[in-house]
Each structure stands twice: as structure tokens, then as C-alpha cells.
């Protein structure tokens, strides 16, 4: 096997004929680390993400409102208004996070936060929109008891708080008293002196 540039040539051990040499075009191997997204690409993906979640909220609200017109109750109206507030709050927060900044000349200065980044706060905000849409649609079609699914949001928030902040704080190993460490140090020094004599 011979490799030159982006071509890989495989030769067989028989008498070489033209049809026995196979030339395959391969992409040259990438050197270094994987490339990161450019600022312009982040802005474009953020716009697409914002449009997707805006459309999800509008569809859920529209369908729920149509059903609410025919089968309304006080609790259904309150829950509908609650979902509207959640959609508005989460969407505006994502818009604020993803807002790009431009220079006076119109060049992109800062692309804003990447809404599609894994592990970021935008991921949790998108989950809240999805959970609200699921609760809203299932409660308007089946039963208002499906709004109890929304209790997963504070439960998950508490779990993240516990895992990242509270548990490490409560279960971190305690620091020994400095006096005890000084005593141990002096004791070790005395032992070393005895061994030397």
C-alpha cells in the first residue's frame, strides 16, 4: 500500500497490469484538534433554534386555545395563562442570551451564547419549553392532571443544585485542626531525630 498526497494505491503481488492497480481518492487526514464553530455559524444556528422553539410554543398555545374555547374551566384558563408566561419568559431569556453584538461598522463582534451547546443553561431552558408544551397539549386533550408533569422542572432543578453545589459542600472531607497537624509534624521530627542518633 502506497500513499501519496490524498491518494492511496493498493498493489497486488501478481504481475502488475493497469487494471490491477486500484487508486482510491481519500480525504487527507485532519491534523490537530477539531475546528470550532465560527461566530457567524453560531448566530445562524441560534436564529434557527429560536424559530423552532417559538413555533413550538405558538403551535401548543394555538391548539390549546382552540380546545379551551370549547372545553373551558377556571383552572384550564389559569393553567393556559401560566403556560403563556412560561413561554414568554423562557423565550425572551433565550433571545437575550443569543443576542449578537455588532461593531459600529456592522461587523459581528460577539455571537452571543451558543444555544445548542451541550451542558449550558440554554439546554435547561429548552427543556422547560418542551415540558410546558407536553403538559399543555396533554392537559388540553386528555386531562388537567397532566399539568402535574410540570413538577419535574423544580425536581430537576433541585437535582442539579444538589449534584453540583449542595452534595459536594455537605460531603466534602473535613479539614483537620491545624494544631493536630502541628503536633503530628513535631512528632515526626522527633522520630527522625531518634533515627539519626
Coordinates of C-alpha atoms in Angstrom, one line a residue:
X1 CA 0.0 0.0 0.0
X2 CA 1.5 3.3 -1.1
X3 CA 0.1 6.6 -0.1
X4 CA 0.9 9.9 -1.8
X5 CA -1.0 13.1 -1.1
X6 CA -4.7 12.3 -0.8
X7 CA -4.4 9.1 -2.9
X8 CA -4.0 5.6 -1.6
X9 CA -2.6 3.0 -4.1
X10 CA -3.0 -0.7 -3.5
X11 CA -0.8 -3.0 -5.4
X12 CA -1.2 -6.7 -5.8
X13 CA 1.7 -9.2 -5.7
X14 CA 1.0 -10.6 -9.2
X15 CA 2.4 -9.2 -12.4
X16 CA 1.4 -5.6 -12.5
X17 CA -1.2 -4.6 -15.0
X18 CA -3.1 -1.4 -15.3
X19 CA -6.3 -2.9 -14.1
X20 CA -4.6 -4.5 -11.0
X21 CA -3.7 -1.1 -9.5
X22 CA -6.5 0.4 -7.7
X23 CA -6.4 4.1 -6.9
X24 CA -8.7 5.4 -4.2
X25 CA -9.3 9.0 -3.5
X26 CA -9.3 9.7 0.2
X27 CA -9.7 12.8 2.2
X28 CA -6.4 13.9 3.7
X29 CA -6.2 13.2 7.4
X30 CA -7.1 16.1 9.7
X31 CA -4.2 17.4 11.7
X32 CA -4.7 19.0 15.2
X33 CA -7.9 19.4 17.1
X34 CA -11.4 19.6 15.7
X35 CA -12.4 23.0 14.4
X36 CA -14.8 25.1 16.5
X37 CA -17.9 26.8 15.2
X38 CA -17.5 30.3 13.7
X39 CA -19.3 33.3 15.1
X40 CA -21.5 33.6 12.0
X41 CA -22.4 29.9 12.2
X42 CA -23.4 30.3 15.9
X43 CA -25.6 33.3 15.0
X44 CA -27.3 31.3 12.2
X45 CA -27.9 28.3 14.4
X46 CA -29.2 30.4 17.2
X47 CA -31.8 32.0 14.9
X48 CA -32.9 28.6 13.7
X49 CA -33.1 27.3 17.3
X50 CA -35.1 30.4 18.4
X51 CA -37.5 29.9 15.4
X52 CA -38.0 26.3 16.3
X53 CA -38.9 26.9 19.9
X54 CA -41.0 29.9 19.1
X55 CA -43.0 27.8 16.6
X56 CA -43.4 25.0 19.2
X57 CA -44.8 27.5 21.7
X58 CA -47.1 29.1 19.2
X59 CA -48.4 25.7 18.0
X60 CA -49.0 24.4 21.6
X61 CA -50.7 27.7 22.5
X62 CA -52.9 27.7 19.4
X63 CA -54.1 24.1 19.8
X64 CA -54.7 24.5 23.5
X65 CA -56.6 27.8 22.9
X66 CA -58.8 26.1 20.3
X67 CA -59.7 23.3 22.7
X68 CA -60.1 25.8 25.6
X69 CA -62.8 27.7 23.6
X70 CA -65.0 24.5 23.6
X71 CA -64.0 23.0 26.9
X72 CA -63.1 25.7 29.3
X73 CA -62.9 25.9 33.1
X74 CA -61.3 28.3 35.5
X75 CA -58.4 26.0 36.2
X76 CA -57.8 25.5 32.5
X77 CA -57.7 29.2 31.8
X78 CA -55.3 29.7 34.8
X79 CA -53.0 26.9 33.5
X80 CA -53.2 28.3 30.0
X81 CA -52.1 31.7 31.2
X82 CA -49.3 30.1 33.3
X83 CA -48.0 28.3 30.1
X84 CA -48.1 31.6 28.2
X85 CA -46.0 33.2 31.0
X86 CA -43.5 30.3 30.9
X87 CA -43.2 30.5 27.1
X88 CA -42.7 34.3 27.1
X89 CA -40.2 34.2 29.9
X90 CA -38.1 31.3 28.6
X91 CA -38.1 32.6 25.0
X92 CA -37.2 36.1 26.0
X93 CA -34.3 34.7 28.1
X94 CA -33.0 32.7 25.2
X95 CA -33.3 35.8 22.9
X96 CA -31.3 37.8 25.5
X97 CA -28.6 35.1 25.8
X98 CA -28.3 34.6 22.0
X99 CA -28.3 38.3 21.1
X100 CA -25.3 39.0 18.8
X101 CA -23.3 42.2 19.2
X102 CA -22.1 44.2 16.2
X103 CA -19.4 46.9 15.8
X104 CA -20.3 50.3 14.5
X105 CA -19.2 49.2 11.0
X106 CA -21.7 46.4 11.1
X107 CA -19.2 43.5 11.6
X108 CA -20.1 40.7 14.0
X109 CA -18.3 41.4 17.3
X110 CA -19.8 38.8 19.6
X111 CA -22.1 36.0 18.5
X112 CA -23.8 35.6 21.9
X113 CA -24.2 32.3 23.8
X114 CA -24.4 29.2 21.7
X115 CA -27.9 27.9 22.4
X116 CA -27.0 24.4 21.0
X117 CA -24.1 24.0 23.4
X118 CA -24.4 20.8 25.5
X119 CA -24.5 21.3 29.2
X120 CA -25.3 25.0 29.1
X121 CA -28.2 26.8 30.7
X122 CA -29.9 27.1 27.3
X123 CA -30.3 23.3 27.3
X124 CA -32.3 23.6 30.5
X125 CA -34.4 26.5 29.2
X126 CA -35.2 24.5 26.1
X127 CA -36.2 21.5 28.3
X128 CA -38.6 23.8 30.1
X129 CA -40.3 24.8 26.8
X130 CA -40.6 21.2 25.7
X131 CA -42.0 20.1 29.1
X132 CA -44.5 23.0 29.1
X133 CA -45.6 22.1 25.6
X134 CA -46.1 18.5 26.6
X135 CA -48.1 19.4 29.7
X136 CA -50.2 21.9 27.8
X137 CA -51.1 19.6 24.9
X138 CA -51.8 16.5 27.1
X139 CA -53.8 18.5 29.6
X140 CA -55.9 20.2 26.9
X141 CA -56.5 16.9 25.1
X142 CA -56.8 14.4 27.9
X143 CA -56.9 15.8 31.4
X144 CA -55.7 18.7 33.6
X145 CA -53.8 16.2 35.8
X146 CA -51.1 16.2 33.2
X147 CA -50.0 19.6 34.5
X148 CA -48.5 17.6 37.4
X149 CA -45.8 16.6 35.0
X150 CA -44.6 20.2 35.3
X151 CA -43.4 19.2 38.8
X152 CA -40.4 17.6 37.0
X153 CA -39.0 21.1 36.4
X154 CA -38.4 22.1 40.0
X155 CA -37.4 18.5 40.8
X156 CA -34.7 18.5 38.1
X157 CA -33.6 22.0 39.3
X158 CA -33.2 20.7 42.8
X159 CA -31.3 17.6 41.5
X160 CA -28.9 19.8 39.6
X161 CA -28.5 22.1 42.6
X162 CA -27.9 19.0 44.8
X163 CA -25.4 17.3 42.5
X164 CA -23.3 20.4 41.7
X165 CA -23.5 22.5 44.8
X166 CA -25.1 21.0 47.9
X167 CA -23.8 17.4 47.9
X168 CA -20.1 18.4 47.4
X169 CA -20.5 21.0 50.1
X170 CA -22.0 18.6 52.7
X171 CA -19.9 15.6 51.9
X172 CA -16.5 17.1 51.4
X173 CA -13.9 15.8 53.7
X174 CA -13.4 17.9 56.8
X175 CA -10.2 19.8 57.3
X176 CA -8.1 18.6 60.3
X177 CA -7.4 21.1 63.0
X178 CA -4.1 23.0 62.4
X179 CA -3.0 22.2 65.9
X180 CA -3.3 18.5 65.3
X181 CA -1.2 18.8 62.1
X182 CA 1.4 20.8 64.0
X183 CA 1.5 18.0 66.7
X184 CA 1.9 15.3 64.0
X185 CA 4.7 17.3 62.4
X186 CA 6.6 17.7 65.7
X187 CA 6.2 14.0 66.4
X188 CA 7.6 13.1 63.0
X189 CA 10.6 15.4 63.6
X190 CA 11.3 13.7 66.9
X191 CA 11.2 10.3 65.3
X192 CA 13.6 11.4 62.6
X193 CA 16.0 12.8 65.2
X194 CA 15.9 9.4 67.1
X195 CA 16.6 7.5 63.9
X196 CA 19.6 9.7 63.1
X197 CA 21.2 9.2 66.6

